[in-house]
Short mmCIF file of C-alpha atoms in Angstrom, two decimals:
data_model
loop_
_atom_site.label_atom_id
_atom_site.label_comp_id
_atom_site.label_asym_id
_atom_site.label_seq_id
_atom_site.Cartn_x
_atom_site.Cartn_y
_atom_site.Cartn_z
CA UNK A 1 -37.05 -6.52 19.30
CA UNK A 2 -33.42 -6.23 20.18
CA UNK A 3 -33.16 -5.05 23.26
CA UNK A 4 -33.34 -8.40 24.87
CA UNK A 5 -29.91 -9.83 22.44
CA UNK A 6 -28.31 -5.84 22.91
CA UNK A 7 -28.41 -6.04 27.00
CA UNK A 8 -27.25 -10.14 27.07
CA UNK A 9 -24.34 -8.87 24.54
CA UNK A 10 -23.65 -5.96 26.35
CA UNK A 11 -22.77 -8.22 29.98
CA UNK A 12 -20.54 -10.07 27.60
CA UNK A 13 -22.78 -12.77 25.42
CA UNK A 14 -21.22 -13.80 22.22
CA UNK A 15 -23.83 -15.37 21.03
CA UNK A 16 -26.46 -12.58 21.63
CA UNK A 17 -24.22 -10.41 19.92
CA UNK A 18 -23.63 -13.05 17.29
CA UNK A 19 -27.36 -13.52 16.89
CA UNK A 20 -27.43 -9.94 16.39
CA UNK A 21 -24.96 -9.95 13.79
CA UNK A 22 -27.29 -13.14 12.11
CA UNK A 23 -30.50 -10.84 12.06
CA UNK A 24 -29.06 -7.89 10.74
CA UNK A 25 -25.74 -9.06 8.70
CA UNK A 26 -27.83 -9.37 4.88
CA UNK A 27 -29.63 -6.37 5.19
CA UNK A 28 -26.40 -3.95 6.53
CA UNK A 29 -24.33 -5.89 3.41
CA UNK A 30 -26.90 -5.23 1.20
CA UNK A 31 -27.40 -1.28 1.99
CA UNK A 32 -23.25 -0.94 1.36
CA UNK A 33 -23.39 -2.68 -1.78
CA UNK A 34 -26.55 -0.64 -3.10
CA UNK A 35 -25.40 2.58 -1.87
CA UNK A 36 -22.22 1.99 -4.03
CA UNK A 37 -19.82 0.27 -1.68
CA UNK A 38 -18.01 -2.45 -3.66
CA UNK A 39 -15.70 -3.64 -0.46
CA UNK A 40 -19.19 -3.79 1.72
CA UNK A 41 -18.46 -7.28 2.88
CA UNK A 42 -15.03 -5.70 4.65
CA UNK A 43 -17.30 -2.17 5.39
CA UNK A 44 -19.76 -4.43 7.26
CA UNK A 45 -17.68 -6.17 9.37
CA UNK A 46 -15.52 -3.37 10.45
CA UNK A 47 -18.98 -2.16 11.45
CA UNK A 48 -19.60 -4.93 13.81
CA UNK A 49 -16.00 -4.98 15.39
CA UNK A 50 -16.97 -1.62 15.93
CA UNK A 51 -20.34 -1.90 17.11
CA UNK A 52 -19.31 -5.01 19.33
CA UNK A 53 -16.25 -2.79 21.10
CA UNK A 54 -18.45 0.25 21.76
CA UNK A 55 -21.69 -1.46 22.40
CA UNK A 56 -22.09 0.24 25.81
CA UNK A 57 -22.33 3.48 24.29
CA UNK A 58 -25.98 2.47 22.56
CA UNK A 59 -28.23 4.43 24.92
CA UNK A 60 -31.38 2.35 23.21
CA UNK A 61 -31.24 -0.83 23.14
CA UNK A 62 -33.94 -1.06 20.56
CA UNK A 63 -31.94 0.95 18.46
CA UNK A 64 -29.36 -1.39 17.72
CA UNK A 65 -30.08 -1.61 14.23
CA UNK A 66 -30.72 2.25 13.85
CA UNK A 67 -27.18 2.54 15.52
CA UNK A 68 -24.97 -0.15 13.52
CA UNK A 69 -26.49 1.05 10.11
CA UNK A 70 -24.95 4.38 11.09
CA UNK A 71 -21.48 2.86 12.29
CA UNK A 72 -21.48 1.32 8.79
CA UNK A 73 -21.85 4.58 6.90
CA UNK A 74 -19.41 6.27 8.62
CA UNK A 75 -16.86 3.62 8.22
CA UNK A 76 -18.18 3.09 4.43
CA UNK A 77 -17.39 6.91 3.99
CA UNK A 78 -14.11 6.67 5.53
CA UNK A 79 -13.34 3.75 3.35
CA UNK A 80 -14.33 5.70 0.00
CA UNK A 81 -11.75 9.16 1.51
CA UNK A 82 -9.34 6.23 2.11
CA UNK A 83 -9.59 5.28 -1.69
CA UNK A 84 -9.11 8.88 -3.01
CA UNK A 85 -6.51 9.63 -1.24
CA UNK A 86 -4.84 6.73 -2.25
CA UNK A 87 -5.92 6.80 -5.92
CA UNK A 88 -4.24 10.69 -5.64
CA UNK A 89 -0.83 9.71 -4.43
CA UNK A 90 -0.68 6.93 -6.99
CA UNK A 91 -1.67 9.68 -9.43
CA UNK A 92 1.00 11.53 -8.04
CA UNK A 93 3.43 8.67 -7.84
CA UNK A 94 3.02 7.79 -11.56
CA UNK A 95 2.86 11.38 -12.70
CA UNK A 96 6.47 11.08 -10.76
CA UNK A 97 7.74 7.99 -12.62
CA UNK A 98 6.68 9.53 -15.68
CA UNK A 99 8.98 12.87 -15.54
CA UNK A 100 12.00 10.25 -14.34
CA UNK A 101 11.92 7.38 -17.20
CA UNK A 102 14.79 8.40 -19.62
CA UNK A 103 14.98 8.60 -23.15
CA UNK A 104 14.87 5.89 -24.78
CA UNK A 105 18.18 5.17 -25.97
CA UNK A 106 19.26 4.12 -29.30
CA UNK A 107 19.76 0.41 -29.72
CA UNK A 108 23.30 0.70 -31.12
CA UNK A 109 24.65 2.37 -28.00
CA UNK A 110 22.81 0.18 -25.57
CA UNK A 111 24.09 -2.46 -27.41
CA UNK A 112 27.34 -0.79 -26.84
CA UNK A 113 26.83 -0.57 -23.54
CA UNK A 114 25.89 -3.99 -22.60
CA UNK A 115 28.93 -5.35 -24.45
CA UNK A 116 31.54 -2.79 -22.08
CA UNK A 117 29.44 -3.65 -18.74
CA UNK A 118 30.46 -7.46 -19.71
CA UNK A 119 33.73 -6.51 -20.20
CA UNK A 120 34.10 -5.13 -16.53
CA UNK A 121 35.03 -7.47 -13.64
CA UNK A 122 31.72 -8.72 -11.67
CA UNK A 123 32.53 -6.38 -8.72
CA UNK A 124 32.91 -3.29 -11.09
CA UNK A 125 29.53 -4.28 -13.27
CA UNK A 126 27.77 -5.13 -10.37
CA UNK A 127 29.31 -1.42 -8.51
CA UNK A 128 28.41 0.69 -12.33
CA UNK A 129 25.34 -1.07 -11.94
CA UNK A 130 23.56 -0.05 -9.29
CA UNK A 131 25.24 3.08 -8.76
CA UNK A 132 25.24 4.53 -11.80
CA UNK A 133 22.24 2.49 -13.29
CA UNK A 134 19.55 2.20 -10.47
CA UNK A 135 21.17 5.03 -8.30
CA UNK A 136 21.58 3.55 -5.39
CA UNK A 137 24.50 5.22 -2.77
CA UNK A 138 27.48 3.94 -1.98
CA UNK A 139 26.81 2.68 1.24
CA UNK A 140 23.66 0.79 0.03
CA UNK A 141 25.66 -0.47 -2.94
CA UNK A 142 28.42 -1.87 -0.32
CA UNK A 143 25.74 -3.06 2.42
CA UNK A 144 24.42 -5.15 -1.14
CA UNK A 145 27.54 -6.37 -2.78
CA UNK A 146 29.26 -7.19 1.51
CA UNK A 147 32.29 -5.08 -0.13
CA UNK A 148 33.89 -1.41 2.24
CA UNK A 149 32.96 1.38 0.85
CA UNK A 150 36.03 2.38 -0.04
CA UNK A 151 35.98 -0.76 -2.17
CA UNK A 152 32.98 0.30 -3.83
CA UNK A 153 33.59 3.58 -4.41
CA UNK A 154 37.47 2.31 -6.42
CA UNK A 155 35.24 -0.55 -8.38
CA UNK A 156 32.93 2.64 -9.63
CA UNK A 157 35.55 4.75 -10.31
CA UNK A 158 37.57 2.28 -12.53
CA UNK A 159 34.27 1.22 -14.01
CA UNK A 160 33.76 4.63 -15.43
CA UNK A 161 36.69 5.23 -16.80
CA UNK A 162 36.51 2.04 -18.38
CA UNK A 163 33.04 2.38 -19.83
CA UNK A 164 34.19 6.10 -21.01
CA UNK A 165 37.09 5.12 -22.42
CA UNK A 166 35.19 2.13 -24.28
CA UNK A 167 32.15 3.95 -25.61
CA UNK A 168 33.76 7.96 -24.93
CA UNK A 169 32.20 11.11 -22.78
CA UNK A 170 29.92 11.24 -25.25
CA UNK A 171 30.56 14.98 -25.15
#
């Protein structure tokens, strides 16, 4: 029944291989979705880029549909390891996030704390900032702020001992 559409699409007809796509499109979209798939729409059309680029490896041309159904489920499967292994490393990642978020800290001293970052020049705050406060280096800090690193690495230094003096070592 497809052999005719498989050998015209296999000398290089879109449309027989679009027509093939037509007659079997619902049914292949309709297997993903009941065998659990939820992204079958993006499943079955990797399947047919698939099935169009390797389309002279069919060795029956009547088993075209035999053939795609079974491109689908390997890609489907591949799709569903793809989404574990992602779900794990954002497992991992927030597991990670978890271990790094700091105390909360009390209101009074943050309060502090944003009233002796205002008192700092911009440079400084900006330096304390995301050095000390979103850990960044000092080169990405002076790639950031256009400053030399030396520059940066001064504006931290005085910012600290500022800040320390202000609010103490807290030792």
């Amino acid at each position: 029944m497809d052999g005719p559409l498989v050998r015209a699409a296999r000398n290089g007809s879109q449309s027989a291989f679009a027509r093939l796509v037509g007659a079997h499109e619902l049914a292949l979209r309709g297997f993903l979705r009941k065998s659990g798939f939820g992204d079958a729409d993006d499943i079955a059309q990797e399947a047919f880029l698939a099935a169009w680029s390797s389309l002279g490896r069919l060795r029956k041309d009547d088993g075209f549909r035999a053939w795609l159904f079974g491109i689908a489920w390997r890609k489907a499967l591949d799709h569903g390891r793809a989404a574990r292994r992602a779900a794990r490393r954002d497992q991992a990642w927030s597991e990670d996030r978890a271990e790094e978020v700091p105390r909360e800290a009390d209101p009074a001293d943050r309060m502090a704390l944003e009233a002796a970052l205002a008192d700092l020049p911009p440079d400084q705050r900006a330096c304390v900032t995301l050095c000390l406060g979103q850990g960044w280096s000092h080169g990405e800090a002076a790639q950031v702020l256009n400053l030399p690193l030396g520059t940066v690495k001064s504006h931290l230094n005085r910012g600290r001992e500022k800040l320390l003096a202000v609010l103490g070592d807290g030792s």
